mmCIF file of C-alpha atoms in Angstrom:
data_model
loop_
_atom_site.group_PDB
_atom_site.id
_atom_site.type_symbol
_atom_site.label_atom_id
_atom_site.label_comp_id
_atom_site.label_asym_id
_atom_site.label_seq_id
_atom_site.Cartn_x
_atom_site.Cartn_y
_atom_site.Cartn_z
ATOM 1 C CA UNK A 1082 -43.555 90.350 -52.708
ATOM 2 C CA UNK A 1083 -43.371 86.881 -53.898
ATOM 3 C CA UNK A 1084 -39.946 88.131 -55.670
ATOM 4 C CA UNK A 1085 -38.627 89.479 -52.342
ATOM 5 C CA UNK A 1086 -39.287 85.698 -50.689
ATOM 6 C CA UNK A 1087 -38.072 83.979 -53.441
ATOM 7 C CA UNK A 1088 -34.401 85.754 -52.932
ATOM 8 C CA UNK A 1089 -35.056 85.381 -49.220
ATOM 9 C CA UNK A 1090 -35.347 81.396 -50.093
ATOM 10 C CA UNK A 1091 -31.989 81.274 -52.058
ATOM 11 C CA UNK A 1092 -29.833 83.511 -49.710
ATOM 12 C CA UNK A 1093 -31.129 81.111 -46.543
ATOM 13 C CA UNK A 1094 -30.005 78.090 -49.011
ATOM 14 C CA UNK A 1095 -26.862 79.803 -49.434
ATOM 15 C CA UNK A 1096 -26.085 79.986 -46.281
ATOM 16 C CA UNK A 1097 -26.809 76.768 -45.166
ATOM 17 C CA UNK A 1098 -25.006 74.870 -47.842
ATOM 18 C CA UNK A 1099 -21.685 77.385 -46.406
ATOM 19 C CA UNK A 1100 -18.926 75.726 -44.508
ATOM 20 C CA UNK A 1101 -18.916 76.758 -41.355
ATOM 21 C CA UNK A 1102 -15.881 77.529 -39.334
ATOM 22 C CA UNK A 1103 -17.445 76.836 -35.675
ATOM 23 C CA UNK A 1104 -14.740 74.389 -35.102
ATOM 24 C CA UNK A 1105 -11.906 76.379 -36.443
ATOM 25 C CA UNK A 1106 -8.461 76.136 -34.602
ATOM 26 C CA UNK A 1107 -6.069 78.716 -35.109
ATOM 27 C CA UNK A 1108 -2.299 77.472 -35.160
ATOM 28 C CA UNK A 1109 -1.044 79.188 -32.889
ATOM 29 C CA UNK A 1110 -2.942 77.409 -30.491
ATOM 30 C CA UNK A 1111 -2.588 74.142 -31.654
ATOM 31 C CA UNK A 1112 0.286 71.236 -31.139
ATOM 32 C CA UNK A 1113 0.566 69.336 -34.614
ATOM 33 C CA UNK A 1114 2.171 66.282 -33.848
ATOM 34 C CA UNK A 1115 4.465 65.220 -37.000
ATOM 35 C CA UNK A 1116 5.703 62.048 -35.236
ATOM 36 C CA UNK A 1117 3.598 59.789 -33.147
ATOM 37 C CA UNK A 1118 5.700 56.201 -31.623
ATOM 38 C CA UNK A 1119 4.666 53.747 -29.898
ATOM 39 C CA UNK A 1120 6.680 51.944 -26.829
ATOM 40 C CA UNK A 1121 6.734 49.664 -23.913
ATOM 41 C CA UNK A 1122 8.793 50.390 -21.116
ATOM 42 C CA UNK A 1123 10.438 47.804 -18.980
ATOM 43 C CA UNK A 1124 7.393 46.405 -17.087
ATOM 44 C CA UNK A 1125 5.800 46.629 -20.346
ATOM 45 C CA UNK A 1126 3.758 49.628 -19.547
ATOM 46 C CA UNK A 1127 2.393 51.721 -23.300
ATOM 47 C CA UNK A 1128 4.512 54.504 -23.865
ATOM 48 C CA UNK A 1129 3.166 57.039 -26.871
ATOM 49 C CA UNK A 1130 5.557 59.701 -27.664
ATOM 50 C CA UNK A 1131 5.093 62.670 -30.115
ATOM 51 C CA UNK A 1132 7.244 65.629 -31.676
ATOM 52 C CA UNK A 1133 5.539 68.594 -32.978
ATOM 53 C CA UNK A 1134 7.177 71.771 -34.027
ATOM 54 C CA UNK A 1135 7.101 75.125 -32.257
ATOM 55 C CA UNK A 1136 6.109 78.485 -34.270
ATOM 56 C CA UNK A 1137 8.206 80.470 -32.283
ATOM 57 C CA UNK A 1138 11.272 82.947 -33.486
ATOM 58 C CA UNK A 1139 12.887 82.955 -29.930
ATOM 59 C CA UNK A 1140 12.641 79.073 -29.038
ATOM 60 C CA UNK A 1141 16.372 77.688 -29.304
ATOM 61 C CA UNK A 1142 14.675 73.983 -30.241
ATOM 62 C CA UNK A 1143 12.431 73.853 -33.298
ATOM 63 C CA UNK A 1144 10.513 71.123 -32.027
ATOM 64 C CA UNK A 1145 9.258 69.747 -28.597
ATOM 65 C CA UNK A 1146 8.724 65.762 -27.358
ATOM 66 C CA UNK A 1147 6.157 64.305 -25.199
ATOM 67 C CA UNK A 1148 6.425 60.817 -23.853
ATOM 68 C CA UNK A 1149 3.099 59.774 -21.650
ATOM 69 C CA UNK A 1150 1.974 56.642 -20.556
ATOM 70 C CA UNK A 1151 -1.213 55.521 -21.283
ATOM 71 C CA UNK A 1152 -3.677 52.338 -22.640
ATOM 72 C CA UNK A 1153 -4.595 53.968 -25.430
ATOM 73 C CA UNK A 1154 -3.776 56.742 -28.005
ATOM 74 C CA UNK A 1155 -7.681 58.484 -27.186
ATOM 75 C CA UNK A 1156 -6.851 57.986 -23.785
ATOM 76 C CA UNK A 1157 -3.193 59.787 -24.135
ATOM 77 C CA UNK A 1158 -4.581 62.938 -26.039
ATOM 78 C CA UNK A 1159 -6.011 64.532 -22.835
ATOM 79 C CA UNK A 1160 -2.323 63.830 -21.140
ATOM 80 C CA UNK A 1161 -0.329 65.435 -24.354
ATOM 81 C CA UNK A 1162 -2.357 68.348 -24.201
ATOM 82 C CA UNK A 1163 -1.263 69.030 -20.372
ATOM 83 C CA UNK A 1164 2.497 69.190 -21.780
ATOM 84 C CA UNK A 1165 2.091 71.047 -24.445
ATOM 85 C CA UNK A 1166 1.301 75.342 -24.781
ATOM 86 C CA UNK A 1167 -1.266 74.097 -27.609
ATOM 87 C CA UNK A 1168 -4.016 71.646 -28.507
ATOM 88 C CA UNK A 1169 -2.825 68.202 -29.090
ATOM 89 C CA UNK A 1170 -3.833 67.417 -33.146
ATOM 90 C CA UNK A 1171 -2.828 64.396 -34.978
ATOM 91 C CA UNK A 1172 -4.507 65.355 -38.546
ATOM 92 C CA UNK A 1173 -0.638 66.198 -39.808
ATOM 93 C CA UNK A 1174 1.166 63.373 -38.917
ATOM 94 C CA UNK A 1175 4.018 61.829 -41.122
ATOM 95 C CA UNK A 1176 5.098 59.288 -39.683
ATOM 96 C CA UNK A 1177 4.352 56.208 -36.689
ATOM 97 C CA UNK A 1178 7.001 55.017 -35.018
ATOM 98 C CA UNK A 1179 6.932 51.199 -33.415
ATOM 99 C CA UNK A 1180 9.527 49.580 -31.352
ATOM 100 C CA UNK A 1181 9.733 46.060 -32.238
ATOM 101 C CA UNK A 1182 9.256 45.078 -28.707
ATOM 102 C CA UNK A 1183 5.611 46.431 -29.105
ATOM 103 C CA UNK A 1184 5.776 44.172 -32.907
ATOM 104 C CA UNK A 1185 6.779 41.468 -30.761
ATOM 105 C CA UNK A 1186 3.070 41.281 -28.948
ATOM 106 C CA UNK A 1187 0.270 39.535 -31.232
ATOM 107 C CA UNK A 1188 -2.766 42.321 -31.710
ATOM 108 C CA UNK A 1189 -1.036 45.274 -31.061
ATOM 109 C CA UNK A 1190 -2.359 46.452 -34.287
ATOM 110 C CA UNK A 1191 -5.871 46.952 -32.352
ATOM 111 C CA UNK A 1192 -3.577 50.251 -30.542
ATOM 112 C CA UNK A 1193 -4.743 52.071 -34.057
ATOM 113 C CA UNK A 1194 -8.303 51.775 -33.879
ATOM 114 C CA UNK A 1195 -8.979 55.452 -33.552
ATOM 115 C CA UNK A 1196 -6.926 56.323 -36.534
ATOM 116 C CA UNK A 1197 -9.748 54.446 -39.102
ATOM 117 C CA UNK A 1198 -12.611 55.394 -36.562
ATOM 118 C CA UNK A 1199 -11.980 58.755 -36.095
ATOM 119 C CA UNK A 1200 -12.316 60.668 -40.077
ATOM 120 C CA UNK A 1201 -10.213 63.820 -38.395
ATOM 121 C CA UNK A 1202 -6.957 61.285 -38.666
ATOM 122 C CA UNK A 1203 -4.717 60.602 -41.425
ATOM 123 C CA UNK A 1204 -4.150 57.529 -43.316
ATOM 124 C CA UNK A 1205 -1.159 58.445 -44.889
ATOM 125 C CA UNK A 1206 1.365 58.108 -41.675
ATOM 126 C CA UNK A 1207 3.954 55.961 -42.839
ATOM 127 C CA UNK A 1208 4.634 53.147 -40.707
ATOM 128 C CA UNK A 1209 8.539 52.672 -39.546
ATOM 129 C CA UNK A 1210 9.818 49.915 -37.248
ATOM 130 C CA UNK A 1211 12.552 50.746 -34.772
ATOM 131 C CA UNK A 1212 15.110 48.501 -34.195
ATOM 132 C CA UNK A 1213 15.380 49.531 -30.015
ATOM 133 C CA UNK A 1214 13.808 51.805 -27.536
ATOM 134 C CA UNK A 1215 12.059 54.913 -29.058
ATOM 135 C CA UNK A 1216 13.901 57.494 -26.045
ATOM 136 C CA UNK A 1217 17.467 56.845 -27.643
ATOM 137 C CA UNK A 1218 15.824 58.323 -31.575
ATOM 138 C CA UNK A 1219 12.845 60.589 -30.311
ATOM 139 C CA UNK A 1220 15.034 62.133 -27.908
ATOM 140 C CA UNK A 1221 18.084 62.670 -30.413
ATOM 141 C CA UNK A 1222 17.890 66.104 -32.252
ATOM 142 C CA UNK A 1223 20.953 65.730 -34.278
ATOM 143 C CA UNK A 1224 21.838 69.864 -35.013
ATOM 144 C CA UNK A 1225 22.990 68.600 -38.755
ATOM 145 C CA UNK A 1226 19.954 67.149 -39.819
ATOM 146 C CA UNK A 1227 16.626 68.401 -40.325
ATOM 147 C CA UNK A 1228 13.754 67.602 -37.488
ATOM 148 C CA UNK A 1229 13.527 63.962 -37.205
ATOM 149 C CA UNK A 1230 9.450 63.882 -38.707
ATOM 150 C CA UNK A 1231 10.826 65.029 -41.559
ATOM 151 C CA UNK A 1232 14.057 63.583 -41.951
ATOM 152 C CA UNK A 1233 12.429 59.896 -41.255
ATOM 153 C CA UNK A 1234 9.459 60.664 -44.223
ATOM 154 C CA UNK A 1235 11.817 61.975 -46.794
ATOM 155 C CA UNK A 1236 14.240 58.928 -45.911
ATOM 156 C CA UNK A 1237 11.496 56.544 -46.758
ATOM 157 C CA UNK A 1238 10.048 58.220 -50.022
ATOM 158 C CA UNK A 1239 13.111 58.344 -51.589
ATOM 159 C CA UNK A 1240 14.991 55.044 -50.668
ATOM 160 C CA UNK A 1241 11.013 52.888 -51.624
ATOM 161 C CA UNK A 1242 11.388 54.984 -54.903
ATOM 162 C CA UNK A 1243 14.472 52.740 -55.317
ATOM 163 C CA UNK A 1244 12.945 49.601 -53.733
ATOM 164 C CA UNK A 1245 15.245 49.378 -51.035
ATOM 165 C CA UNK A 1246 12.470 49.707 -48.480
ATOM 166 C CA UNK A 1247 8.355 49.723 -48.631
ATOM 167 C CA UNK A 1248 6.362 52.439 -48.177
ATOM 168 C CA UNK A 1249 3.228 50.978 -46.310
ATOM 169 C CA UNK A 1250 0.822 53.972 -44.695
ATOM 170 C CA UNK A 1251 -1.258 53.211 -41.943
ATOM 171 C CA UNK A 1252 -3.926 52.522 -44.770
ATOM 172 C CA UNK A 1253 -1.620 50.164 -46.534
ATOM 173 C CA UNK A 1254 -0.960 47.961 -43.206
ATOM 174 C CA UNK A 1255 -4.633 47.966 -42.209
ATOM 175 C CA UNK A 1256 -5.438 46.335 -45.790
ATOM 176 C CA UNK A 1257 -2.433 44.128 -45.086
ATOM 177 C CA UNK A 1258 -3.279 42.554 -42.093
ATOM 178 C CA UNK A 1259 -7.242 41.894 -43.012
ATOM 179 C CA UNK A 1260 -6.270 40.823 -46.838
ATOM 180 C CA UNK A 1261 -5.290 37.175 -46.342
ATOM 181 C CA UNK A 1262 -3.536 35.996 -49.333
ATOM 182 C CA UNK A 1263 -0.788 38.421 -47.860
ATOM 183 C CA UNK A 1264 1.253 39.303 -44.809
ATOM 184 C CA UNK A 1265 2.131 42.712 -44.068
ATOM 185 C CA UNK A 1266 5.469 44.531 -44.156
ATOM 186 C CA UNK A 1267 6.840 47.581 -43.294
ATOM 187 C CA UNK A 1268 9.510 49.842 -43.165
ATOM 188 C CA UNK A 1269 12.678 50.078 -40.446
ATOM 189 C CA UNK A 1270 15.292 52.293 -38.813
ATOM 190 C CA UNK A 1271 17.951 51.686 -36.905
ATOM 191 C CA UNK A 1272 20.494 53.934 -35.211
ATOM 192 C CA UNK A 1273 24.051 53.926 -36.620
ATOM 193 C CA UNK A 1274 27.544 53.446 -34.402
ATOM 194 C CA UNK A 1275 27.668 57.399 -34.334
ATOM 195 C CA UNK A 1276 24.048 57.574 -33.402
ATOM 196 C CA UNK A 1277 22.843 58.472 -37.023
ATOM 197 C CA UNK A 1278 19.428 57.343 -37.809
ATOM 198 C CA UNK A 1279 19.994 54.409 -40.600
ATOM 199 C CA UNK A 1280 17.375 52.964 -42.727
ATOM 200 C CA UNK A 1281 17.890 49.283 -42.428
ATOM 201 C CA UNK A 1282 15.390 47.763 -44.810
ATOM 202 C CA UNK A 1283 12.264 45.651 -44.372
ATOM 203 C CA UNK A 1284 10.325 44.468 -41.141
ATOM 204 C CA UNK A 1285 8.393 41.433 -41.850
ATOM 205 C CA UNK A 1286 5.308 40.747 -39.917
ATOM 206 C CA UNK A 1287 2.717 37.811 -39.505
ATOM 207 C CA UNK A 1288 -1.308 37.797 -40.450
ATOM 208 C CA UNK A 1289 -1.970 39.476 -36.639
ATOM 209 C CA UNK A 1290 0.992 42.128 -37.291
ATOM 210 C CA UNK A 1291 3.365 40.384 -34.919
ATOM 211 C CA UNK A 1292 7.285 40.625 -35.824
ATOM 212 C CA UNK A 1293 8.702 38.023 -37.855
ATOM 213 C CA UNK A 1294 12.268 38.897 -39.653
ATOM 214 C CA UNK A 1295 14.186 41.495 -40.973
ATOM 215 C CA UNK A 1296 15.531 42.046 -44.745
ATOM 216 C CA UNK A 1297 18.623 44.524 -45.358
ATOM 217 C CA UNK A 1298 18.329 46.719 -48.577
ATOM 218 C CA UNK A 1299 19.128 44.451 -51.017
ATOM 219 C CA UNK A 1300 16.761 41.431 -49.798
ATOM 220 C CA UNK A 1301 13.762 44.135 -49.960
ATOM 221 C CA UNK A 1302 14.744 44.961 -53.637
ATOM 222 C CA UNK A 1303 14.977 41.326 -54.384
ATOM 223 C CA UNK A 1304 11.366 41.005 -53.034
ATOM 224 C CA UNK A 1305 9.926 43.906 -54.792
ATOM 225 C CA UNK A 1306 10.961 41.827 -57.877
ATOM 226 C CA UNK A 1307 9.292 39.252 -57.067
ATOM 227 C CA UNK A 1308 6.195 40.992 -56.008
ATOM 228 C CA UNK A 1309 7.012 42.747 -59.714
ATOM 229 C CA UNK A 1310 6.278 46.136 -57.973
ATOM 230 C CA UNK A 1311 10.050 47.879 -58.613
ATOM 231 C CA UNK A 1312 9.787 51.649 -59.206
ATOM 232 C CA UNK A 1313 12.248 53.138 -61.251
ATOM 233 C CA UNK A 1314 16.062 51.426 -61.937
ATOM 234 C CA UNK A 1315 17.206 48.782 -58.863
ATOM 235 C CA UNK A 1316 20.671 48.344 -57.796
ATOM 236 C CA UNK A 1317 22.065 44.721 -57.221
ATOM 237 C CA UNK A 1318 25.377 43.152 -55.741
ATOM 238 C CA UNK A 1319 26.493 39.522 -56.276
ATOM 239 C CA UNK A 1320 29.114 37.524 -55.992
ATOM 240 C CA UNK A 1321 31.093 35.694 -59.372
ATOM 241 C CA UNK A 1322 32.657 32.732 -58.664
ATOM 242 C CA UNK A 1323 35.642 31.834 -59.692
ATOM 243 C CA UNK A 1324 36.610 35.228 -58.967
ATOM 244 C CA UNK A 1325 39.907 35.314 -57.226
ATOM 245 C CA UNK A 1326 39.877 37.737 -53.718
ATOM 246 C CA UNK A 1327 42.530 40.183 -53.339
ATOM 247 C CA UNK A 1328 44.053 40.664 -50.059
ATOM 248 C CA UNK A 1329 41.063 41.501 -47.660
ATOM 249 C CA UNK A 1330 38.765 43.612 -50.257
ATOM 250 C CA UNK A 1331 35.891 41.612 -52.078
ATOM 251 C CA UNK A 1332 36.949 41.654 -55.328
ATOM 252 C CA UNK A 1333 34.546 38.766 -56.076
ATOM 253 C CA UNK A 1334 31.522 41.104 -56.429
ATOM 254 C CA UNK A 1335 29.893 42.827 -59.456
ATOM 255 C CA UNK A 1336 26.909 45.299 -59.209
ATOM 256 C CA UNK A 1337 24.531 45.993 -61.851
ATOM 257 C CA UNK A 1338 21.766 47.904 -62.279
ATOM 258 C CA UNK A 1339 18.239 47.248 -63.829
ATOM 259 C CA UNK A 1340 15.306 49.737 -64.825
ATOM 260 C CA UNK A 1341 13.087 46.956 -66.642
ATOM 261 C CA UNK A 1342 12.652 44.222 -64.600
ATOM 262 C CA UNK A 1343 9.373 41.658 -65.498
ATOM 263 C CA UNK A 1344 8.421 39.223 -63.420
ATOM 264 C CA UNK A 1345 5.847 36.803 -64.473
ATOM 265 C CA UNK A 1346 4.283 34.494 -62.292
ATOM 266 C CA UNK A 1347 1.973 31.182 -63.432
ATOM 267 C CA UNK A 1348 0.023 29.039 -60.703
ATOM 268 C CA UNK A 1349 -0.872 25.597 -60.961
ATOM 269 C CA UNK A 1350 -2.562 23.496 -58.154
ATOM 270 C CA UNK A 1351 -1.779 19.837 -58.375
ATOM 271 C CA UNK A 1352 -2.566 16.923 -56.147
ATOM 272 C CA UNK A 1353 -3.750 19.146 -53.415
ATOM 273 C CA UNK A 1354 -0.523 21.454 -53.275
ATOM 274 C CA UNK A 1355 0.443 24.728 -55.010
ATOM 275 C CA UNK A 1356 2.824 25.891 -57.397
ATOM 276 C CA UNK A 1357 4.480 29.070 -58.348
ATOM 277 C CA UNK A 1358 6.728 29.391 -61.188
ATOM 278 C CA UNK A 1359 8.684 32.754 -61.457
ATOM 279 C CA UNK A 1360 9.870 33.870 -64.600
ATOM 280 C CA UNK A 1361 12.388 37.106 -64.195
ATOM 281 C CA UNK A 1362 13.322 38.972 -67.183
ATOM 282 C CA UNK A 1363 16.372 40.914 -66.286
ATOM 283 C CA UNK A 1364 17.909 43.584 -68.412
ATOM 284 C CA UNK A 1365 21.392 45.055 -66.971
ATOM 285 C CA UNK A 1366 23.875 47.690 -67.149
ATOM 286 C CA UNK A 1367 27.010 46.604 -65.348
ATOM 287 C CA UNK A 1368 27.707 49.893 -63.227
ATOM 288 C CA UNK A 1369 30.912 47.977 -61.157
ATOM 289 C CA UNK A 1370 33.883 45.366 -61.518
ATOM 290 C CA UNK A 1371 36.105 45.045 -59.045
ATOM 291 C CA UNK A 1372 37.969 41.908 -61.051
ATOM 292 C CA UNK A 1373 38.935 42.007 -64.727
ATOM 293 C CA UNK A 1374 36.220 39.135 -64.938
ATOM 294 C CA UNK A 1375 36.404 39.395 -69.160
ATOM 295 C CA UNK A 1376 40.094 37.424 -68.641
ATOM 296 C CA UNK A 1377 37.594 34.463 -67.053
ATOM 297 C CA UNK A 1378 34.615 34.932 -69.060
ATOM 298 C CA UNK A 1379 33.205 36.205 -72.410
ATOM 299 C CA UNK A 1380 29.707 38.412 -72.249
ATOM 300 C CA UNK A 1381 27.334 35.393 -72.591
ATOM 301 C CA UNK A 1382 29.277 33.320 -69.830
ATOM 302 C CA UNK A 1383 29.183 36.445 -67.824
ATOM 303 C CA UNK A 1384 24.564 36.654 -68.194
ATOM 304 C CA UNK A 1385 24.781 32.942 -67.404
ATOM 305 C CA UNK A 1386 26.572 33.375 -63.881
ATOM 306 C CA UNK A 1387 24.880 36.310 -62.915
ATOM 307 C CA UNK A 1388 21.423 34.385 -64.041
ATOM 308 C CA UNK A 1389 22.426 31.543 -61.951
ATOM 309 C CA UNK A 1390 23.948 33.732 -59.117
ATOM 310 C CA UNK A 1391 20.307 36.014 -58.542
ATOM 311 C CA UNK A 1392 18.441 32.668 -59.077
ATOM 312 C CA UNK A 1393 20.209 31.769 -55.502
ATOM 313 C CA UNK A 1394 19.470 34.614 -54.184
ATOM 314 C CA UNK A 1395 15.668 34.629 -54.900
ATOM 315 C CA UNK A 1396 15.531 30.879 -53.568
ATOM 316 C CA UNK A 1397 17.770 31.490 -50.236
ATOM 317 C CA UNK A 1398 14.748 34.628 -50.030
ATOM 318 C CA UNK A 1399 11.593 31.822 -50.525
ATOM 319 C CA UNK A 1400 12.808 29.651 -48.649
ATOM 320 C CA UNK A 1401 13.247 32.277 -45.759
ATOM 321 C CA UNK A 1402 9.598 33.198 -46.408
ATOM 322 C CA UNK A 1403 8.509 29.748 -46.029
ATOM 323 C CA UNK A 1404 10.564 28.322 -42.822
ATOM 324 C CA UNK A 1405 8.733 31.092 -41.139
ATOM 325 C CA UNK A 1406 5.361 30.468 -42.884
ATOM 326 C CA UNK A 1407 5.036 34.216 -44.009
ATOM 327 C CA UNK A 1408 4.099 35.363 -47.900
ATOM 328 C CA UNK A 1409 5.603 38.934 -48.204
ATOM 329 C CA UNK A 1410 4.549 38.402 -51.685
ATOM 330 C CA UNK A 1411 1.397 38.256 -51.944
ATOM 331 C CA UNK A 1412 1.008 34.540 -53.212
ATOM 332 C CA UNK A 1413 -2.041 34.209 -51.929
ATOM 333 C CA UNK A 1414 -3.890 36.715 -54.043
ATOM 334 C CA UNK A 1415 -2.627 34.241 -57.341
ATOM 335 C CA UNK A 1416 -3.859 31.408 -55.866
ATOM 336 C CA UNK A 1417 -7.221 33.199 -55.111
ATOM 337 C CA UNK A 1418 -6.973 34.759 -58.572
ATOM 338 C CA UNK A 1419 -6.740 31.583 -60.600
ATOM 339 C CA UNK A 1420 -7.286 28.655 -58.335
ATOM 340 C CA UNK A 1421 -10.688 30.190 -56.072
ATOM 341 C CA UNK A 1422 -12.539 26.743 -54.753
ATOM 342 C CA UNK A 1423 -9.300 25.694 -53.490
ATOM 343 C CA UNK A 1424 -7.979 28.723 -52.099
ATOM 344 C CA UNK A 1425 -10.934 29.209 -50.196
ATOM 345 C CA UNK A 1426 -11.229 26.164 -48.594
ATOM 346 C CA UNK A 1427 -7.430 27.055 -46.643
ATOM 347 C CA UNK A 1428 -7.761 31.050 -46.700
ATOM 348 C CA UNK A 1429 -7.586 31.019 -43.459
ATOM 349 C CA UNK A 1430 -4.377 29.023 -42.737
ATOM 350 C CA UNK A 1431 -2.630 30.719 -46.268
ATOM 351 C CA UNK A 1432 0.738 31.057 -44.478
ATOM 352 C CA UNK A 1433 0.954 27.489 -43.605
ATOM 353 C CA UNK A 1434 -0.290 26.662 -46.643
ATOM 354 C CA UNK A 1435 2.603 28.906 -48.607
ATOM 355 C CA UNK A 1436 4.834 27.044 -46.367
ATOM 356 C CA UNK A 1437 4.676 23.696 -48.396
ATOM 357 C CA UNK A 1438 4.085 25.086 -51.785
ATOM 358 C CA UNK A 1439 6.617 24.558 -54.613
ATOM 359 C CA UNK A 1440 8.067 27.550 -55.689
ATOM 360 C CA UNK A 1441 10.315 27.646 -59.112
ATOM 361 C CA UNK A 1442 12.188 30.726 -60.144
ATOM 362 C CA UNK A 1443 14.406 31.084 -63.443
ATOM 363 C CA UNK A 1444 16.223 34.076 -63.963
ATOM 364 C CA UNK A 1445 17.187 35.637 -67.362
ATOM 365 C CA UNK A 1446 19.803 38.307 -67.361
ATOM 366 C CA UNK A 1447 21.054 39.988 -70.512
ATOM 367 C CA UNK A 1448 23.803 42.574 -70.495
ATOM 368 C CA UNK A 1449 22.241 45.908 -72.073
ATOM 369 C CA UNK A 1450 25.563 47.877 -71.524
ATOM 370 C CA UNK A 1451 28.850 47.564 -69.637
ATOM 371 C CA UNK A 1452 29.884 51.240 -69.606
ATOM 372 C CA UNK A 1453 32.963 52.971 -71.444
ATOM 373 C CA UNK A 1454 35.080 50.767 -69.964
ATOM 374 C CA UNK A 1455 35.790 47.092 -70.665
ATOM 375 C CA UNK A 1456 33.769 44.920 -68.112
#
């Protein structure tokens, strides 16, 4: 008998410890949104859209879009349910997109409370500006390119694997805007003169997540550099002087590329200011010359110019940062890092702060190969 209660005892454990399946949710009755963006319409009225895919072999459209208005995303979950054939379920989502003229409004980052309160939503949605009103993209369903969730996640991986944008997650820009020795940053998209969707670089936001600037490809690689966070080989342009220009082409340019970039950073605090000295290290392969430059200059003259040349273009970049009083970077965690007691005493004004710090960069470039041809 006692045997008999004993097995009794460890089936009832058993089953208790199984996972139950009470709230299961079949997919054919749900609506996984892929896309969620956020909007403002003219009398600046919150506008949430969403695209979610339909499992169906006789729909002509792969995908369906809801636009509802609303004052919050809990709020706007009963109203995307009433347009859809399916429950409305975030838990899949790739991708957040935000028109700038929501960026534009100080706070609006309080919008994505439910996402860290509610554990059913991911924190992996990457986080896109849009340069313009959502309609003209969510509404687009180009027939030559796959569904816009995907086609706007896949853009992103693969052009941050080269540095030429970031790829912050809604995890990412909630640790941004609460760590203060940063400010956050995040991808952005624009629309092309044929109505392709174009990645266009780098939005640059404030402590309270409000719009600041944008930076084109090549300014986000140059401040992944300096942030020493470049994945894989980056891809540079610059110009030589000296360099002659033929006709209308730019001749004047030369683009190299770079797998092995160091930057080192020291920190000093003197006489109640802060300073940063960068030190690049800079290994290149020349992979373009549009001017036989080796008539002007030997190899060593060449590392010298192109040294001096992405100097300017890291100091025309800092000096952006600082006219707007923003620190991309992540200065701020240095000075915490190494200089603490007076750090924390302006934490809380850090931008400002960054603003009238010195900041010294020196560049060292060193030709690693030229290709088969002569440079």
């Amino acid at each position: 008998m006692k045997r008999i209660c004993l097995w009794v005892i460890i089936l009832l454990i058993a089953m208790c410890s199984l996972t139950g399946c009470y709230d299961r949710l079949d997919m054919e009755d749900a609506s996984l949104a892929l896309l969620l963006g956020i909007d403002m319409d003219k009398d600046n009225h919150l506008l949430l859209y969403d695209i979610y895919p339909i499992f169906e072999k006789n729909v002509k459209k792969p995908n369906h879009e809801i636009t509802v208005a609303g004052d919050t995303f809990r709020q706007t979950r009963t109203k995307a349910d009433s347009f859809s054939a399916g429950t409305f379920q975030a838990r899949k989502a790739q991708v957040m997109l935000i028109s700038k003229k929501v960026l534009q409004h100080p706070n609006w980052f309080q919008l994505l409370d439910v996402f860290f309160r509610d554990a059913k939503n991911p924190l992996t949605i990457r986080m896109i500006a849009y340069d313009g009103p959502l309609s003209e993209i969510i509404h687009l369903n180009p027939k030559d390119q796959p569904m816009l969730p995907m086609l706007l996640r896949k853009m992103i991986d693969t052009k941050s694997a080269r540095s030429e944008t970031v790829n912050t997650t809604i995890q990412d820009l909630h640790w941004q805007i609460f760590e203060k020795g940063i400010t956050p940053s995040i991808s952005e998209v624009g629309l092309g003169h044929s109505n392709e969707v174009r990645l266009l670089g780098t939005a640059l936001l404030d402590r309270k997540g409000k719009y600041i600037l944008s930076l084109d490809a090549q300014e986000t690689v140059l401040l992944s550099i300096l942030q020493d966070h470049t994945q894989g080989t980056v891809s540079l342009t610059l110009p030589i002087p000296g360099v002659p220009k033929t006709g209308p082409l730019e001749t004047n340019r030369i683009s190299f590329s770079s797998d092995k970039v160091k930057s080192k950073i020291k920190t000093t605090f003197q006489n109640g200011k802060f300073r940063f000295d960068f030190h690049i290290q800079m290994p290149i392969g020349i992979s373009e010359v549009l001017y036989p430059i080796s008539e002007l200059y030997t190899a060593e003259q060449l590392e010298q110019i192109i040294s001096k040349q992405a100097q300017k273009q890291f100091e025309g970049l800092i000096r952006i940062f600082q006219e707007h009083a923003i620190d991309p970077i992540g200065m701020g965690r240095y000075a915490r890092a190494y200089h603490y007691n007076d750090y924390k005493k302006i934490q809380e004004i850090w931008s400002s702060t960054f603003a009238k710090s010195e900041v010294h960069i020196t560049v060292k470039a060193s030709i690693q190969n030229a290709g088969p041809v002569k440079y």
